[in-house]
Amino acid sequence: MRVDRARGAALYAAAAVLLAAGTTWWFRAAPSDQADPTIERWTQSAERLLPHSAGEDDADTVALAAGSERQLVSAVESGTYWVAVVCVGGGDSRVRVSMGEPAIDSGRGLDCTLDAQTDEFKVATAGRLRMYVTVDEAGPVVFRYTLHRTAD
């Protein structure tokens, strides 16, 4: 009987040690909530260059890593839209924005340096607007877009 109690106590002690170790690992492995101040500054610049406005159908601001590719999808009604885009990043950073598959549609190149300007173009859609954004090897960058339906 004593042996059974000793085994039980050892088993409970081992379980408590494993639980404490797992809890410690869980909290230490959690990602930090600290945002990169450069990305925060670039996000503010992008939103200042291309602010929210009345009547916009969609808008988004995303941070993208160097060499990355991202598909942005907007669920909008069928029709024609003005798409305004801006990219903010460090020296020599550029993105390519295309409305079709990147291998088929060469898209438009945008300079993302700190003196970046907005670009605007018209596009027709049948219910979903898909935009592919590809970042050059110089990055990261912050990309922002807005959609406004045109008056047909």
Coordinates of N, CA and C in Angstrom, one line a residue:
M1 N 0.8 -1.2 0.0 CA 0.0 0.0 0.0 C 0.9 1.3 0.0
R2 N 2.0 1.2 0.8 CA 2.9 2.3 0.8 C 3.5 2.6 -0.5
V3 N 3.8 1.5 -1.2 CA 4.5 1.7 -2.5 C 3.5 2.3 -3.5
D4 N 2.3 2.0 -3.5 CA 1.3 2.6 -4.4 C 1.1 4.1 -4.1
R5 N 1.1 4.4 -2.8 CA 1.1 5.9 -2.5 C 2.3 6.6 -3.0
A6 N 3.4 6.0 -2.8 CA 4.7 6.7 -3.3 C 4.7 6.8 -4.8
R7 N 4.2 5.8 -5.5 CA 4.1 5.9 -7.0 C 3.1 7.0 -7.4
G8 N 2.0 7.0 -6.7 CA 1.0 8.0 -7.0 C 1.5 9.4 -6.7
A9 N 2.2 9.6 -5.6 CA 2.8 10.9 -5.3 C 3.8 11.3 -6.4
A10 N 4.7 10.4 -6.8 CA 5.7 10.6 -7.8 C 5.0 11.0 -9.1
L11 N 4.0 10.3 -9.5 CA 3.3 10.6 -10.7 C 2.6 12.0 -10.7
Y12 N 2.0 12.3 -9.6 CA 1.4 13.7 -9.5 C 2.5 14.8 -9.5
A13 N 3.6 14.5 -8.8 CA 4.7 15.5 -8.8 C 5.3 15.7 -10.2
A14 N 5.4 14.6 -11.0 CA 5.9 14.7 -12.4 C 4.9 15.4 -13.2
A15 N 3.7 15.2 -13.0 CA 2.6 15.9 -13.8 C 2.7 17.4 -13.5
A16 N 2.9 17.8 -12.2 CA 3.0 19.2 -11.8 C 4.2 19.8 -12.4
V17 N 5.3 19.1 -12.5 CA 6.5 19.7 -13.0 C 6.3 19.9 -14.6
L18 N 5.7 18.9 -15.2 CA 5.5 19.1 -16.7 C 4.5 20.2 -17.0
L19 N 3.5 20.4 -16.1 CA 2.6 21.5 -16.3 C 3.3 22.8 -16.1
A20 N 4.1 22.9 -15.1 CA 4.8 24.2 -14.8 C 5.8 24.5 -16.0
A21 N 6.5 23.5 -16.5 CA 7.4 23.7 -17.6 C 6.6 24.1 -18.9
G22 N 5.5 23.4 -19.1 CA 4.7 23.8 -20.3 C 4.2 25.2 -20.2
T23 N 3.7 25.6 -19.1 CA 3.2 26.9 -18.9 C 4.3 28.0 -19.1
T24 N 5.5 27.7 -18.5 CA 6.6 28.6 -18.7 C 7.0 28.7 -20.2
W25 N 7.0 27.6 -20.9 CA 7.4 27.6 -22.3 C 6.3 28.4 -23.1
W26 N 5.0 28.2 -22.8 CA 3.9 28.8 -23.5 C 4.1 30.4 -23.4
F27 N 4.3 30.9 -22.3 CA 4.4 32.3 -22.1 C 5.7 32.9 -22.7
R28 N 6.8 32.2 -22.6 CA 8.0 32.7 -23.2 C 8.0 32.6 -24.7
A29 N 7.3 31.6 -25.3 CA 7.3 31.5 -26.8 C 6.3 32.4 -27.4
A30 N 5.4 33.1 -26.7 CA 4.4 34.0 -27.3 C 5.1 35.1 -28.0
P31 N 4.7 35.5 -29.2 CA 5.3 36.6 -29.9 C 5.1 37.9 -29.2
S32 N 6.0 38.8 -29.3 CA 5.9 40.1 -28.7 C 4.9 40.9 -29.4
D33 N 4.3 41.8 -28.7 CA 3.3 42.7 -29.3 C 3.9 44.0 -29.8
Q34 N 5.2 44.1 -29.8 CA 5.9 45.3 -30.2 C 5.9 45.4 -31.7
A35 N 5.4 46.5 -32.2 CA 5.3 46.8 -33.6 C 6.6 47.5 -34.0
D36 N 7.1 47.2 -35.2 CA 8.2 47.9 -35.8 C 7.9 49.4 -35.9
P37 N 8.6 50.3 -35.3 CA 8.3 51.7 -35.4 C 8.4 52.2 -36.9
T38 N 9.3 51.7 -37.7 CA 9.4 52.1 -39.0 C 8.1 51.7 -39.8
I39 N 7.6 50.5 -39.6 CA 6.4 50.1 -40.3 C 5.2 51.0 -39.8
E40 N 5.2 51.3 -38.5 CA 4.1 52.2 -38.0 C 4.2 53.6 -38.7
R41 N 5.4 54.1 -38.9 CA 5.6 55.4 -39.5 C 5.2 55.4 -41.0
W42 N 5.6 54.3 -41.7 CA 5.3 54.1 -43.1 C 3.7 54.0 -43.3
T43 N 3.1 53.3 -42.3 CA 1.6 53.1 -42.4 C 1.0 54.5 -42.3
Q44 N 1.4 55.3 -41.3 CA 0.9 56.6 -41.2 C 1.1 57.5 -42.4
S45 N 2.3 57.4 -43.0 CA 2.6 58.1 -44.3 C 1.6 57.6 -45.4
A46 N 1.4 56.3 -45.5 CA 0.5 55.8 -46.6 C -0.9 56.3 -46.4
E47 N -1.3 56.3 -45.2 CA -2.7 56.8 -44.9 C -2.8 58.3 -45.0
R48 N -1.8 59.0 -44.9 CA -1.8 60.5 -45.1 C -1.8 60.7 -46.6
L49 N -1.0 60.0 -47.4 CA -1.0 60.1 -48.8 C -2.3 59.7 -49.5
L50 N -2.9 58.7 -48.9 CA -4.2 58.2 -49.5 C -5.2 58.0 -48.4
P51 N -5.8 59.1 -47.9 CA -6.7 59.0 -46.8 C -8.0 58.4 -47.1
H52 N -8.7 57.9 -46.0 CA -10.1 57.5 -46.2 C -10.9 58.6 -46.7
S53 N -11.9 58.3 -47.5 CA -12.8 59.4 -48.0 C -14.2 58.9 -48.1
A54 N -15.1 59.8 -48.1 CA -16.6 59.5 -48.2 C -16.8 58.8 -49.5
G55 N -17.6 57.8 -49.5 CA -18.0 57.1 -50.7 C -17.0 56.0 -51.2
E56 N -16.0 55.7 -50.4 CA -15.1 54.7 -50.9 C -15.7 53.3 -50.6
D57 N -15.6 52.4 -51.6 CA -16.2 51.1 -51.5 C -15.3 50.1 -50.7
D58 N -14.0 50.3 -50.7 CA -13.1 49.5 -50.0 C -11.8 50.2 -49.8
A59 N -11.0 49.8 -48.8 CA -9.7 50.3 -48.6 C -9.0 49.4 -47.7
D60 N -7.7 49.3 -47.8 CA -6.9 48.5 -46.9 C -5.4 49.0 -46.9
T61 N -4.7 48.7 -45.8 CA -3.3 49.0 -45.7 C -2.6 47.8 -45.2
V62 N -1.6 47.3 -45.9 CA -0.9 46.1 -45.5 C 0.6 46.3 -45.5
A63 N 1.3 45.7 -44.6 CA 2.7 45.7 -44.5 C 3.2 44.4 -45.2
L64 N 4.1 44.5 -46.1 CA 4.6 43.4 -46.9 C 6.1 43.2 -46.8
A65 N 6.6 42.0 -46.7 CA 8.0 41.7 -46.6 C 8.7 41.8 -47.9
A66 N 10.0 42.0 -47.9 CA 10.8 42.0 -49.2 C 10.6 40.7 -49.9
G67 N 10.4 40.7 -51.2 CA 10.3 39.5 -52.0 C 9.0 38.8 -51.9
S68 N 8.0 39.4 -51.2 CA 6.8 38.7 -51.0 C 5.7 39.0 -52.1
E69 N 4.7 38.2 -52.2 CA 3.6 38.4 -53.1 C 2.3 38.2 -52.3
R70 N 1.3 39.1 -52.6 CA 0.1 39.0 -51.8 C -1.1 39.3 -52.7
Q71 N -2.2 38.5 -52.6 CA -3.4 38.7 -53.3 C -4.3 39.5 -52.4
L72 N -4.9 40.6 -52.8 CA -5.8 41.4 -52.1 C -7.2 41.3 -52.8
V73 N -8.2 40.9 -52.1 CA -9.5 40.7 -52.7 C -10.5 41.6 -52.1
S74 N -11.3 42.3 -52.9 CA -12.4 43.1 -52.4 C -13.7 42.6 -53.0
A75 N -14.6 42.4 -52.1 CA -16.0 42.0 -52.6 C -16.8 43.2 -52.8
V76 N -16.9 43.5 -54.1 CA -17.7 44.7 -54.5 C -18.7 44.4 -55.6
E77 N -19.6 45.3 -55.8 CA -20.6 45.0 -56.9 C -20.0 45.1 -58.2
S78 N -20.6 44.5 -59.2 CA -20.1 44.6 -60.6 C -20.2 46.0 -61.0
G79 N -19.1 46.4 -61.8 CA -19.1 47.8 -62.3 C -17.7 48.3 -62.5
T80 N -17.5 49.5 -62.7 CA -16.2 50.1 -63.0 C -15.8 50.9 -61.7
Y81 N -14.5 50.8 -61.4 CA -14.0 51.4 -60.2 C -12.7 52.2 -60.5
W82 N -12.5 53.2 -59.7 CA -11.2 53.9 -59.7 C -10.4 53.2 -58.5
V83 N -9.2 52.7 -58.9 CA -8.4 52.1 -57.9 C -7.2 53.1 -57.6
A84 N -7.0 53.6 -56.4 CA -5.9 54.4 -56.0 C -5.0 53.6 -55.2
V85 N -3.7 53.7 -55.5 CA -2.7 52.9 -54.7 C -1.5 53.8 -54.3
V86 N -0.9 53.4 -53.3 CA 0.4 54.1 -52.8 C 1.2 53.0 -52.1
C87 N 2.5 53.2 -52.2 CA 3.4 52.3 -51.5 C 4.5 53.1 -50.8
V88 N 4.8 52.8 -49.6 CA 5.8 53.6 -48.8 C 6.8 52.6 -48.2
G89 N 8.1 52.9 -48.4 CA 9.1 52.0 -48.0 C 10.5 52.7 -48.0
G90 N 11.5 51.9 -47.8 CA 12.9 52.4 -47.8 C 13.4 52.7 -49.2
G91 N 14.7 53.1 -49.2 CA 15.3 53.3 -50.5 C 15.3 52.1 -51.4
D92 N 15.1 52.3 -52.7 CA 15.1 51.3 -53.8 C 14.0 50.3 -53.7
S93 N 13.0 50.5 -52.8 CA 11.9 49.6 -52.7 C 10.8 49.9 -53.7
R94 N 10.3 48.9 -54.3 CA 9.3 49.0 -55.4 C 8.3 47.8 -55.3
V95 N 7.1 48.0 -55.8 CA 6.1 47.0 -55.9 C 5.5 47.0 -57.3
R96 N 5.0 45.8 -57.7 CA 4.3 45.7 -58.9 C 2.8 45.3 -58.6
V97 N 1.9 46.0 -59.1 CA 0.5 45.8 -58.9 C -0.1 45.3 -60.2
S98 N -0.8 44.1 -60.1 CA -1.5 43.6 -61.3 C -2.9 43.2 -61.0
M99 N -3.7 43.2 -62.0 CA -5.1 42.9 -61.7 C -5.4 41.5 -62.2
G100 N -4.5 40.9 -62.9 CA -4.6 39.5 -63.3 C -3.5 38.6 -62.7
E101 N -3.4 37.4 -63.2 CA -2.3 36.5 -62.7 C -1.0 37.2 -63.0
P102 N -0.1 37.3 -62.0 CA 1.2 37.9 -62.2 C 2.0 37.5 -63.4
A103 N 1.9 36.2 -63.8 CA 2.7 35.7 -64.9 C 2.1 36.2 -66.2
I104 N 0.8 36.6 -66.2 CA 0.1 37.0 -67.5 C 0.0 38.5 -67.6
D105 N -0.3 39.2 -66.5 CA -0.4 40.6 -66.5 C 0.8 41.3 -65.9
S106 N 1.5 42.1 -66.6 CA 2.8 42.6 -66.1 C 2.5 43.7 -65.1
G107 N 1.3 44.3 -65.1 CA 0.9 45.2 -64.0 C 1.6 46.6 -64.1
R108 N 1.5 47.3 -63.0 CA 2.1 48.7 -62.9 C 3.1 48.7 -61.8
G109 N 4.2 49.3 -62.0 CA 5.3 49.4 -61.0 C 5.1 50.7 -60.2
L110 N 5.3 50.6 -58.9 CA 5.2 51.7 -58.0 C 6.5 51.9 -57.2
D111 N 7.0 53.1 -57.2 CA 8.2 53.4 -56.4 C 7.7 53.6 -54.9
C112 N 8.4 53.0 -54.0 CA 8.0 53.1 -52.6 C 8.8 54.0 -51.7
T113 N 9.7 54.7 -52.3 CA 10.6 55.6 -51.5 C 9.7 56.6 -50.7
L114 N 10.3 57.2 -49.8 CA 9.6 58.1 -48.9 C 8.9 59.3 -49.6
D115 N 9.3 59.6 -50.8 CA 8.6 60.7 -51.5 C 7.6 60.1 -52.5
A116 N 7.1 58.9 -52.2 CA 6.2 58.2 -53.1 C 4.9 59.0 -53.4
Q117 N 4.4 58.9 -54.6 CA 3.1 59.5 -54.9 C 2.1 58.4 -55.2
T118 N 0.8 58.8 -55.1 CA -0.2 57.9 -55.4 C -0.4 57.7 -56.9
D119 N -0.9 56.5 -57.3 CA -1.2 56.2 -58.7 C -2.7 55.8 -58.7
E120 N -3.4 56.1 -59.8 CA -4.8 55.8 -59.9 C -5.1 55.3 -61.3
F121 N -5.9 54.3 -61.3 CA -6.3 53.7 -62.6 C -7.8 53.2 -62.5
K122 N -8.4 53.0 -63.7 CA -9.8 52.5 -63.8 C -9.7 51.0 -64.1
V123 N -10.7 50.3 -63.5 CA -10.8 48.8 -63.7 C -12.3 48.4 -63.6
A124 N -12.7 47.5 -64.5 CA -14.0 46.9 -64.4 C -14.0 45.6 -63.7
T125 N -15.0 45.3 -63.0 CA -15.0 44.1 -62.2 C -16.4 43.4 -62.3
A126 N -16.4 42.1 -62.1 CA -17.7 41.4 -62.1 C -18.0 40.8 -60.7
G127 N -17.8 41.6 -59.7 CA -18.2 41.2 -58.4 C -17.1 41.0 -57.4
R128 N -15.9 40.7 -57.8 CA -14.8 40.6 -57.0 C -13.6 41.2 -57.7
L129 N -12.9 42.1 -56.9 CA -11.7 42.7 -57.5 C -10.5 42.0 -56.8
R130 N -9.7 41.4 -57.7 CA -8.5 40.8 -57.2 C -7.3 41.6 -57.7
M131 N -6.4 41.9 -56.7 CA -5.2 42.7 -57.0 C -4.0 41.9 -56.4
Y132 N -3.0 41.7 -57.3 CA -1.8 41.0 -56.9 C -0.7 42.0 -56.7
V133 N -0.1 42.0 -55.5 CA 1.0 42.9 -55.2 C 2.3 42.1 -55.0
T134 N 3.3 42.4 -55.7 CA 4.6 41.8 -55.6 C 5.6 42.8 -55.2
V135 N 6.4 42.5 -54.1 CA 7.4 43.4 -53.6 C 8.8 43.0 -54.1
D136 N 9.6 43.9 -54.6 CA 10.9 43.6 -55.0 C 11.8 43.2 -53.8
E137 N 13.0 42.9 -54.0 CA 13.9 42.4 -53.0 C 14.2 43.4 -51.9
A138 N 14.1 44.7 -52.3 CA 14.3 45.8 -51.3 C 13.0 46.0 -50.5
G139 N 12.9 45.7 -49.3 CA 11.7 45.8 -48.5 C 12.0 45.9 -47.1
P140 N 11.1 45.8 -46.2 CA 9.7 45.7 -46.4 C 9.0 47.0 -46.8
V141 N 7.7 47.0 -47.2 CA 7.0 48.1 -47.6 C 5.6 48.1 -47.0
V142 N 4.9 49.3 -47.1 CA 3.5 49.4 -46.7 C 2.8 49.8 -47.9
F143 N 1.8 49.0 -48.3 CA 1.0 49.2 -49.5 C -0.5 49.5 -49.0
R144 N -1.0 50.6 -49.7 CA -2.4 51.0 -49.4 C -3.2 51.2 -50.7
Y145 N -4.5 50.8 -50.6 CA -5.3 51.0 -51.8 C -6.7 51.5 -51.3
T146 N -7.4 52.2 -52.2 CA -8.8 52.5 -52.0 C -9.6 52.3 -53.3
L147 N -10.8 52.0 -53.2 CA -11.7 51.7 -54.4 C -12.9 52.7 -54.3
H148 N -13.2 53.3 -55.4 CA -14.3 54.2 -55.6 C -15.1 53.8 -56.9
R149 N -16.3 53.6 -56.7 CA -17.1 53.2 -57.9 C -17.3 54.5 -58.8
T150 N -17.1 54.3 -60.1 CA -17.2 55.4 -61.0 C -18.7 55.7 -61.3
A151 N -19.0 56.9 -61.7 CA -20.4 57.2 -62.1 C -20.5 56.8 -63.5
D152 N -21.3 55.8 -63.8 CA -21.5 55.2 -65.1 C -22.6 56.0 -65.8

